[in-house]
Amino acid sequence: MTDLVIRNAVVVTCDAQGTVISDSGIAVENGRISRVASSADLEPLAANARQVVDGAGHILMPGLINTHCHAADSLFRGLVEDLPLEPWLQTVWKAEGAILNRETTHLGSVLGFAELLLSGVTTVMDMFWYPDETVRAARVLGVRVSTGGIFFDPPGVTGHDIRGRIAAAERFFEEFGEAEDVFPAILPHGTYTVSPENLRIAKSLAERHGALFCTHAAETRAEQADVTNRYGRSVIRHLEHLGLLDARTVLAHCVHLDDEEIAILARTGASVAHNPMSNLKLASGFARVPDMLEAGINVSLGTDGPISGNDLDMWMALRLAATIHKANSGRADVISTMEALAMATSAGAKALDAADRIGSLEEGKCADMILIDVRRPHAVPMFDPTTHLVYSTAKSDVRHVFVGGKQVVRDGTLTRHDIGETLAAVDRLQPKIAASIA
Ligand SMILES: [Zn+2]
């Protein structure tokens, strides 16, 4: 029996051909897409489906995939401003140290994931302390998450040494390694905060469990200089030298790369998570995204944490990714709307090694999809839905969100969680957060 039919929509599939089908929809069975077809062809299935949604006046597309985030940092939104990365990080870490425990990490994660889900993000790669709380928070709302053991050589929030980090990562795999809604990962913070030896341990742990490996890389010039001074190699060369780059590696940022480093990434198959909002606000620079795409590197998109961009707006990331590189290169023809949209969907799926399950609306894939209202003053007329999604759509246009065929946002409201409770809890914590950096 068909569980769900959505019809009368403009379907932007985000498949490899960029297929767009007007007056059409999809059918869902057991959480998977069973048909992508015209509204007329879906009629017989709709007659017997458990749920039928009228998509008239809407674009139906796959849920967005945010490949770099620190959702729980939502608690520190707007707390530290107008500093470059290094002094900014020192202040942020002071606040995190004073505030974060299991309970507050859960609270901040629910806050961040609620924002993401309401704006149409159905999968997020998140790097944070207490990753098991990250998963529990994601499950409160119904968003898929990629996370796992954190590696960071200083004691950090949890106070673990390397043995403690390994044990925590192993516990995470035990608890969530087989879960359908989790893409397990190992996430060392960066080459300037994790020793070569511990990076190797992290990678071997990821390999043993078939997990993803994600780290910050080449975000700032200062980081490149620091790592080159310490190890005699730039960040990307250092990572390659340690044997850490392959198709299951996700590198956040990669702002400062030379030609040879771009060739290394292309050759090894590592993905780059591009975070334009964060790079702009922290003055990190302009990643060479057009050159990376030309070299064949898989470039996905991320919001980074809400303290380096103040919110988790993937539509903003999408629009910035499609525009800033035009200005920076002086070429209006770099990064097509199709390439930009792929960065927010199918490239994200590829980065998470999950292109067989998510990232496009195709038969057999998970029914992770969103409906976007296009009958609004800023959305009419619509000549090309892809252009519309990249340049005109705002997060508030997302009306309905489905993950695995289950409706998790209805008419712009979460179906599984009363967000009022979360907002009130954050309000109660706010004075303590403000005092943490005083
Ligand atoms: Zn980050």
Coordinates of C-alpha atoms and ligand atoms in Angstrom, one line a residue:
M1 CA 0.0 0.0 0.0
T2 CA 1.2 3.5 -0.8
D3 CA 1.9 5.5 2.4
L4 CA 2.1 9.0 0.9
V5 CA 1.4 10.7 -2.5
I6 CA 2.4 14.3 -3.1
R7 CA 1.0 15.6 -6.4
N8 CA 0.4 18.8 -8.5
A9 CA 3.9 20.2 -7.7
V10 CA 6.9 21.2 -9.8
V11 CA 9.4 18.4 -9.0
V12 CA 13.0 19.5 -9.0
T13 CA 14.7 16.1 -8.7
C14 CA 18.3 17.2 -8.3
D15 CA 19.3 14.0 -10.2
A16 CA 22.5 13.9 -12.3
Q17 CA 20.6 15.2 -15.3
G18 CA 18.9 18.0 -13.4
T19 CA 15.5 16.7 -14.3
V20 CA 12.6 19.1 -13.5
I21 CA 9.0 17.9 -14.1
S22 CA 6.0 20.2 -13.9
D23 CA 2.5 19.1 -12.7
S24 CA 4.0 16.0 -11.1
G25 CA 4.7 14.4 -7.8
I26 CA 6.0 11.3 -6.0
A27 CA 4.6 8.3 -4.2
V28 CA 6.2 6.8 -1.0
E29 CA 6.2 3.3 0.3
N30 CA 8.0 2.2 3.5
G31 CA 9.9 5.4 3.7
R32 CA 11.3 5.1 0.2
I33 CA 10.3 6.8 -3.1
S34 CA 8.3 4.3 -5.1
R35 CA 7.3 6.6 -8.0
V36 CA 8.3 9.9 -9.5
A37 CA 5.5 10.6 -12.1
S38 CA 3.0 13.0 -13.5
S39 CA 0.1 14.0 -11.3
A40 CA -2.2 12.1 -13.7
D41 CA -0.1 8.9 -13.4
L42 CA -0.2 9.2 -9.6
E43 CA -4.0 9.3 -9.5
P44 CA -4.6 5.6 -8.9
L45 CA -2.1 5.5 -6.1
A46 CA -3.5 8.6 -4.5
A47 CA -6.9 7.0 -4.4
N48 CA -5.7 4.4 -1.9
A49 CA -2.8 6.2 -0.2
R50 CA -2.7 6.8 3.6
Q51 CA -1.8 10.5 3.1
V52 CA -2.2 12.7 0.1
V53 CA -0.6 16.2 0.0
D54 CA -1.6 18.8 -2.7
G55 CA 1.6 20.4 -3.9
A56 CA -0.1 23.0 -6.1
G57 CA 1.9 26.3 -6.0
H58 CA 4.9 24.5 -4.6
I59 CA 8.3 23.1 -5.7
L60 CA 8.9 19.6 -4.4
M61 CA 12.6 18.9 -4.0
P62 CA 15.0 16.7 -1.9
G63 CA 15.7 17.9 1.6
L64 CA 18.9 20.0 1.8
I65 CA 22.1 18.5 3.2
N66 CA 24.2 20.6 5.5
T67 CA 27.7 19.1 5.6
H68 CA 29.3 21.3 8.2
C69 CA 27.6 22.4 11.4
H70 CA 28.0 22.8 15.2
A71 CA 24.3 23.1 16.0
A72 CA 24.5 23.3 19.8
D73 CA 26.6 26.5 19.4
S74 CA 23.2 28.1 18.8
L75 CA 23.3 28.9 22.5
F76 CA 26.2 31.3 21.8
R77 CA 24.6 33.1 18.9
G78 CA 25.7 36.7 18.7
L79 CA 27.8 36.4 21.9
V80 CA 31.3 37.0 20.3
E81 CA 31.5 39.4 17.4
D82 CA 34.0 41.2 15.1
L83 CA 37.1 39.2 15.8
P84 CA 39.3 37.1 13.5
L85 CA 39.2 33.3 13.9
E86 CA 42.0 32.7 16.4
P87 CA 41.0 35.2 19.2
W88 CA 37.4 34.6 18.4
L89 CA 37.9 30.8 19.0
Q90 CA 39.6 31.5 22.3
T91 CA 36.6 33.5 23.6
V92 CA 34.1 30.9 22.2
W93 CA 35.9 28.1 23.9
K94 CA 35.8 30.0 27.2
A95 CA 32.0 30.3 26.9
E96 CA 31.6 26.7 25.9
G97 CA 33.7 25.5 28.8
A98 CA 31.5 27.4 31.3
I99 CA 28.2 26.4 29.8
L100 CA 28.3 23.1 28.1
N101 CA 27.3 19.8 29.7
R102 CA 25.1 17.0 28.4
E103 CA 21.9 18.8 29.2
T104 CA 22.9 22.2 27.6
T105 CA 24.4 20.4 24.6
H106 CA 21.1 18.6 24.1
L107 CA 19.2 21.9 24.4
G108 CA 21.4 23.8 22.0
S109 CA 21.3 20.9 19.5
V110 CA 17.5 20.8 19.6
L111 CA 17.4 24.6 19.0
G112 CA 19.8 24.3 16.1
F113 CA 18.2 21.3 14.5
A114 CA 14.7 22.8 14.8
E115 CA 16.0 25.8 12.8
L116 CA 17.5 23.5 10.2
L117 CA 14.5 21.2 9.9
L118 CA 12.1 24.2 9.6
S119 CA 14.2 25.6 6.8
G120 CA 14.2 22.3 4.8
V121 CA 17.5 20.6 5.9
T122 CA 16.8 16.9 6.4
T123 CA 20.4 15.7 6.9
V124 CA 23.2 17.5 8.8
M125 CA 26.8 16.7 9.6
D126 CA 27.5 18.0 13.0
M127 CA 30.7 18.2 15.0
F128 CA 30.2 18.7 18.7
W129 CA 30.9 17.5 22.3
Y130 CA 28.7 14.7 23.5
P131 CA 27.8 13.4 20.0
D132 CA 25.3 10.9 21.5
E133 CA 23.3 13.9 22.8
T134 CA 23.5 15.3 19.2
V135 CA 21.8 12.1 18.0
R136 CA 19.2 12.2 20.7
A137 CA 18.4 15.8 19.9
A138 CA 18.1 15.0 16.2
R139 CA 15.7 12.2 17.1
V140 CA 13.5 14.6 19.0
L141 CA 12.8 16.4 15.8
G142 CA 13.3 13.7 13.1
V143 CA 16.3 15.0 11.2
R144 CA 19.1 12.7 10.0
V145 CA 22.5 13.4 11.4
S146 CA 26.1 12.5 10.7
T147 CA 28.3 12.7 13.8
G148 CA 30.5 10.6 16.1
G149 CA 33.6 10.7 18.2
I150 CA 35.3 14.1 18.6
F151 CA 39.2 14.3 18.7
F152 CA 40.8 17.4 20.3
D153 CA 44.1 17.2 22.1
P154 CA 43.4 19.8 24.8
P155 CA 41.0 18.6 27.5
G156 CA 38.1 20.7 26.0
V157 CA 34.6 20.4 27.5
T158 CA 34.7 16.7 28.3
G159 CA 38.2 16.6 29.8
H160 CA 39.1 13.4 28.0
D161 CA 42.7 12.4 27.1
I162 CA 43.3 10.4 23.9
R163 CA 42.2 7.1 25.6
G164 CA 39.0 8.8 26.7
R165 CA 38.4 10.1 23.2
I166 CA 38.9 6.6 21.7
A167 CA 36.6 5.0 24.3
A168 CA 33.8 7.6 23.7
A169 CA 34.1 7.1 19.9
E170 CA 33.8 3.3 20.4
R171 CA 30.8 3.8 22.6
F172 CA 29.2 5.9 19.9
F173 CA 29.7 3.2 17.2
E174 CA 28.3 0.6 19.6
E175 CA 25.1 2.6 20.2
F176 CA 24.5 4.2 16.8
G177 CA 26.7 2.3 14.3
E178 CA 23.8 0.5 12.7
A179 CA 21.1 3.2 13.0
E180 CA 19.2 4.2 9.9
D181 CA 19.1 7.8 10.8
V182 CA 22.8 8.2 11.7
F183 CA 25.8 8.4 9.4
P184 CA 28.6 7.5 11.8
A185 CA 31.8 9.6 11.7
I186 CA 35.0 10.4 13.5
L187 CA 35.6 14.2 13.7
P188 CA 39.0 15.4 14.8
H189 CA 38.8 19.2 15.2
G190 CA 41.8 20.1 13.0
T191 CA 45.5 19.7 12.2
Y192 CA 46.4 22.5 14.6
T193 CA 44.5 21.0 17.6
V194 CA 45.1 17.3 17.0
S195 CA 48.6 15.7 16.8
P196 CA 49.7 13.7 13.8
E197 CA 49.7 10.6 15.9
N198 CA 46.1 11.2 17.2
L199 CA 44.9 12.0 13.7
R200 CA 46.2 8.6 12.5
I201 CA 44.4 6.9 15.4
A202 CA 41.2 8.8 14.5
K203 CA 41.4 7.7 10.9
S204 CA 42.1 4.0 11.7
L205 CA 39.1 4.0 14.1
A206 CA 37.0 5.5 11.3
E207 CA 38.3 2.8 8.8
R208 CA 37.7 0.0 11.2
H209 CA 34.0 1.0 11.6
G210 CA 33.5 2.1 8.0
A211 CA 32.8 5.6 9.2
L212 CA 33.3 9.0 7.7
F213 CA 36.3 11.2 8.7
C214 CA 35.6 14.9 9.0
T215 CA 37.9 17.8 10.0
H216 CA 38.4 21.5 9.6
A217 CA 41.2 22.2 7.1
A218 CA 42.9 25.3 5.6
E219 CA 40.4 27.7 7.0
T220 CA 42.7 30.6 7.6
R221 CA 46.2 31.8 6.5
A222 CA 47.3 31.8 10.2
E223 CA 46.4 28.1 10.4
Q224 CA 48.3 27.3 7.2
A225 CA 51.4 29.1 8.6
D226 CA 51.1 27.4 12.0
V227 CA 50.8 23.9 10.6
T228 CA 53.6 24.5 8.0
N229 CA 55.8 25.8 10.8
R230 CA 55.1 22.8 13.0
Y231 CA 55.2 20.0 10.4
G232 CA 57.0 21.4 7.4
R233 CA 53.9 20.9 5.2
S234 CA 50.7 22.8 4.5
V235 CA 47.5 21.5 6.0
I236 CA 46.4 19.5 2.9
R237 CA 49.9 18.1 2.3
H238 CA 50.1 17.2 6.0
L239 CA 46.8 15.4 5.8
E240 CA 47.8 13.5 2.6
H241 CA 51.2 12.7 4.1
L242 CA 49.4 11.1 7.1
G243 CA 47.2 9.0 4.7
L244 CA 44.0 10.7 5.8
L245 CA 42.5 11.7 2.5
D246 CA 40.1 9.5 0.6
A247 CA 36.5 9.4 -0.7
R248 CA 35.2 9.1 2.9
T249 CA 36.9 12.3 4.1
V250 CA 35.0 15.6 4.5
L251 CA 37.2 18.7 4.9
A252 CA 35.4 21.8 6.1
H253 CA 36.4 25.1 4.6
C254 CA 39.6 24.6 2.4
V255 CA 39.8 28.4 1.9
H256 CA 43.5 28.6 1.3
L257 CA 44.7 26.1 -1.3
D258 CA 47.4 26.3 -4.0
D259 CA 47.1 24.5 -7.3
E260 CA 48.9 21.4 -6.1
E261 CA 46.6 21.1 -3.0
I262 CA 43.6 21.3 -5.3
A263 CA 45.1 18.5 -7.4
I264 CA 45.7 16.4 -4.2
L265 CA 42.1 16.7 -3.2
A266 CA 40.9 15.8 -6.7
R267 CA 43.2 12.8 -6.8
T268 CA 42.3 11.4 -3.4
G269 CA 38.5 12.0 -3.8
A270 CA 38.1 13.9 -0.5
S271 CA 35.0 16.2 -0.3
V272 CA 35.1 19.9 0.6
A273 CA 32.4 21.4 2.7
H274 CA 32.2 25.0 1.6
N275 CA 30.9 27.5 4.3
P276 CA 30.6 30.9 2.6
M277 CA 28.8 32.7 5.4
S278 CA 31.4 31.7 8.0
N279 CA 34.3 32.5 5.6
L280 CA 32.9 36.0 4.9
K281 CA 32.1 36.9 8.5
L282 CA 35.3 35.6 10.1
A283 CA 37.3 37.2 7.2
S284 CA 38.8 33.8 6.4
G285 CA 38.8 34.6 2.7
F286 CA 37.3 33.2 -0.5
A287 CA 37.6 29.5 -1.1
R288 CA 38.6 28.6 -4.7
V289 CA 35.3 26.9 -5.4
P290 CA 35.2 27.4 -9.2
D291 CA 38.7 25.9 -9.5
M292 CA 37.8 23.0 -7.2
L293 CA 34.7 22.2 -9.2
E294 CA 36.7 22.4 -12.4
A295 CA 39.3 20.0 -11.0
G296 CA 36.4 17.5 -10.2
I297 CA 36.4 17.9 -6.4
N298 CA 33.1 17.1 -4.8
V299 CA 32.1 20.4 -3.1
S300 CA 29.2 20.4 -0.7
L301 CA 27.7 23.2 1.4
G302 CA 27.6 23.9 5.1
T303 CA 26.4 26.7 7.4
D304 CA 29.2 26.1 10.0
G305 CA 28.1 26.9 13.5
P306 CA 25.7 29.7 14.4
I307 CA 28.4 31.7 16.1
S308 CA 30.3 32.2 12.9
G309 CA 27.2 33.1 10.9
N310 CA 24.6 33.7 13.6
D311 CA 22.0 31.4 12.1
L312 CA 21.9 28.1 10.2
D313 CA 20.5 29.3 6.9
M314 CA 21.3 26.9 4.1
W315 CA 19.4 29.0 1.6
M316 CA 21.8 31.9 2.5
A317 CA 24.8 29.5 2.1
L318 CA 23.4 28.5 -1.3
R319 CA 22.9 32.0 -2.5
L320 CA 26.3 33.1 -1.3
A321 CA 28.0 30.1 -2.9
A322 CA 26.4 31.0 -6.2
T323 CA 27.3 34.7 -6.0
I324 CA 30.5 35.5 -4.1
H325 CA 32.7 33.6 -6.5
K326 CA 31.4 35.5 -9.4
A327 CA 32.4 38.8 -7.8
N328 CA 35.7 37.4 -6.6
S329 CA 36.7 36.0 -10.0
G330 CA 35.2 38.8 -12.0
R331 CA 33.3 36.1 -14.0
A332 CA 29.5 36.0 -14.0
D333 CA 29.5 32.6 -15.6
V334 CA 31.2 30.7 -12.8
I335 CA 29.1 28.3 -10.7
S336 CA 25.8 27.6 -12.6
T337 CA 22.5 27.4 -10.7
M338 CA 22.6 23.6 -11.3
E339 CA 26.1 23.4 -9.8
A340 CA 25.0 25.5 -6.8
L341 CA 21.9 23.5 -6.2
A342 CA 23.9 20.2 -6.4
M343 CA 26.2 21.5 -3.7
A344 CA 23.2 21.8 -1.3
T345 CA 21.8 18.4 -2.2
S346 CA 23.5 15.6 -4.3
A347 CA 27.1 16.7 -3.5
G348 CA 26.2 16.6 0.2
A349 CA 24.9 13.1 -0.2
K350 CA 28.2 12.1 -2.0
A351 CA 30.2 13.7 0.8
L352 CA 28.4 11.6 3.3
D353 CA 28.9 8.5 1.1
A354 CA 25.1 8.2 1.0
A355 CA 24.4 9.1 -2.7
D356 CA 22.5 5.8 -3.0
R357 CA 20.0 6.9 -0.3
I358 CA 19.7 10.7 -0.2
G359 CA 20.3 13.9 -2.1
S360 CA 17.9 13.5 -5.0
L361 CA 14.3 12.5 -5.7
E362 CA 14.7 9.2 -7.5
E363 CA 12.9 5.8 -7.1
G364 CA 14.3 3.7 -4.4
K365 CA 15.8 6.6 -2.4
C366 CA 14.8 7.8 1.0
A367 CA 11.7 10.0 0.9
D368 CA 13.5 13.0 2.4
M369 CA 11.8 16.0 0.6
I370 CA 10.5 19.5 1.1
L371 CA 7.7 21.6 -0.4
I372 CA 8.5 25.2 -1.1
D373 CA 5.8 27.8 -1.5
V374 CA 6.3 29.7 -4.8
R375 CA 3.1 31.7 -4.8
R376 CA 4.6 34.7 -3.0
P377 CA 5.5 38.2 -4.2
H378 CA 9.2 37.5 -4.3
A379 CA 8.6 34.3 -6.2
V380 CA 6.5 35.2 -9.1
P381 CA 6.9 34.8 -12.1
M382 CA 9.0 31.6 -12.1
F383 CA 10.6 30.9 -15.5
D384 CA 13.2 28.4 -14.2
P385 CA 12.6 26.6 -10.9
T386 CA 16.3 25.9 -10.4
T387 CA 17.2 29.6 -10.7
H388 CA 14.3 30.3 -8.4
L389 CA 15.6 28.0 -5.7
V390 CA 19.2 29.4 -5.8
Y391 CA 18.4 33.1 -6.1
S392 CA 14.8 33.8 -4.8
T393 CA 14.0 31.2 -2.2
A394 CA 14.1 32.0 1.6
K395 CA 14.0 29.6 4.5
S396 CA 10.5 30.9 5.4
D397 CA 9.2 29.6 2.1
V398 CA 9.6 26.0 3.2
R399 CA 6.1 24.8 4.2
H400 CA 6.3 21.0 4.6
V401 CA 9.2 18.7 5.3
F402 CA 9.3 14.9 5.1
V403 CA 12.1 12.6 6.4
G404 CA 11.8 8.9 5.4
G405 CA 8.2 9.7 4.2
K406 CA 7.2 11.0 7.7
Q407 CA 6.0 14.5 7.9
V408 CA 8.3 16.4 10.4
V409 CA 7.2 19.9 9.4
R410 CA 3.6 20.8 8.5
D411 CA 2.7 24.3 7.4
G412 CA 5.9 25.7 8.8
T413 CA 5.5 24.0 12.2
L414 CA 7.4 21.1 13.8
T415 CA 5.1 18.0 14.1
R416 CA 7.1 16.2 16.8
H417 CA 8.2 18.8 19.3
D418 CA 6.8 21.9 21.0
I419 CA 9.6 24.4 20.2
G420 CA 8.1 26.8 22.9
E421 CA 9.6 24.6 25.6
T422 CA 13.0 24.8 24.0
L423 CA 12.9 28.6 23.6
A424 CA 11.8 29.0 27.2
A425 CA 14.7 26.8 28.4
V426 CA 17.2 28.9 26.4
D427 CA 15.7 32.1 27.8
R428 CA 16.4 30.7 31.4
L429 CA 20.0 29.9 30.5
Q430 CA 20.7 33.2 28.7
P431 CA 22.0 35.2 31.8
K432 CA 24.5 32.5 32.6
I433 CA 25.7 32.4 29.0
A434 CA 26.1 36.2 29.0
A435 CA 28.1 36.0 32.2
S436 CA 30.4 33.2 30.8
I437 CA 32.7 35.6 29.0
A438 CA 32.5 38.5 31.4
Ligands
ZN1 ZN 33.3 24.4 11.9

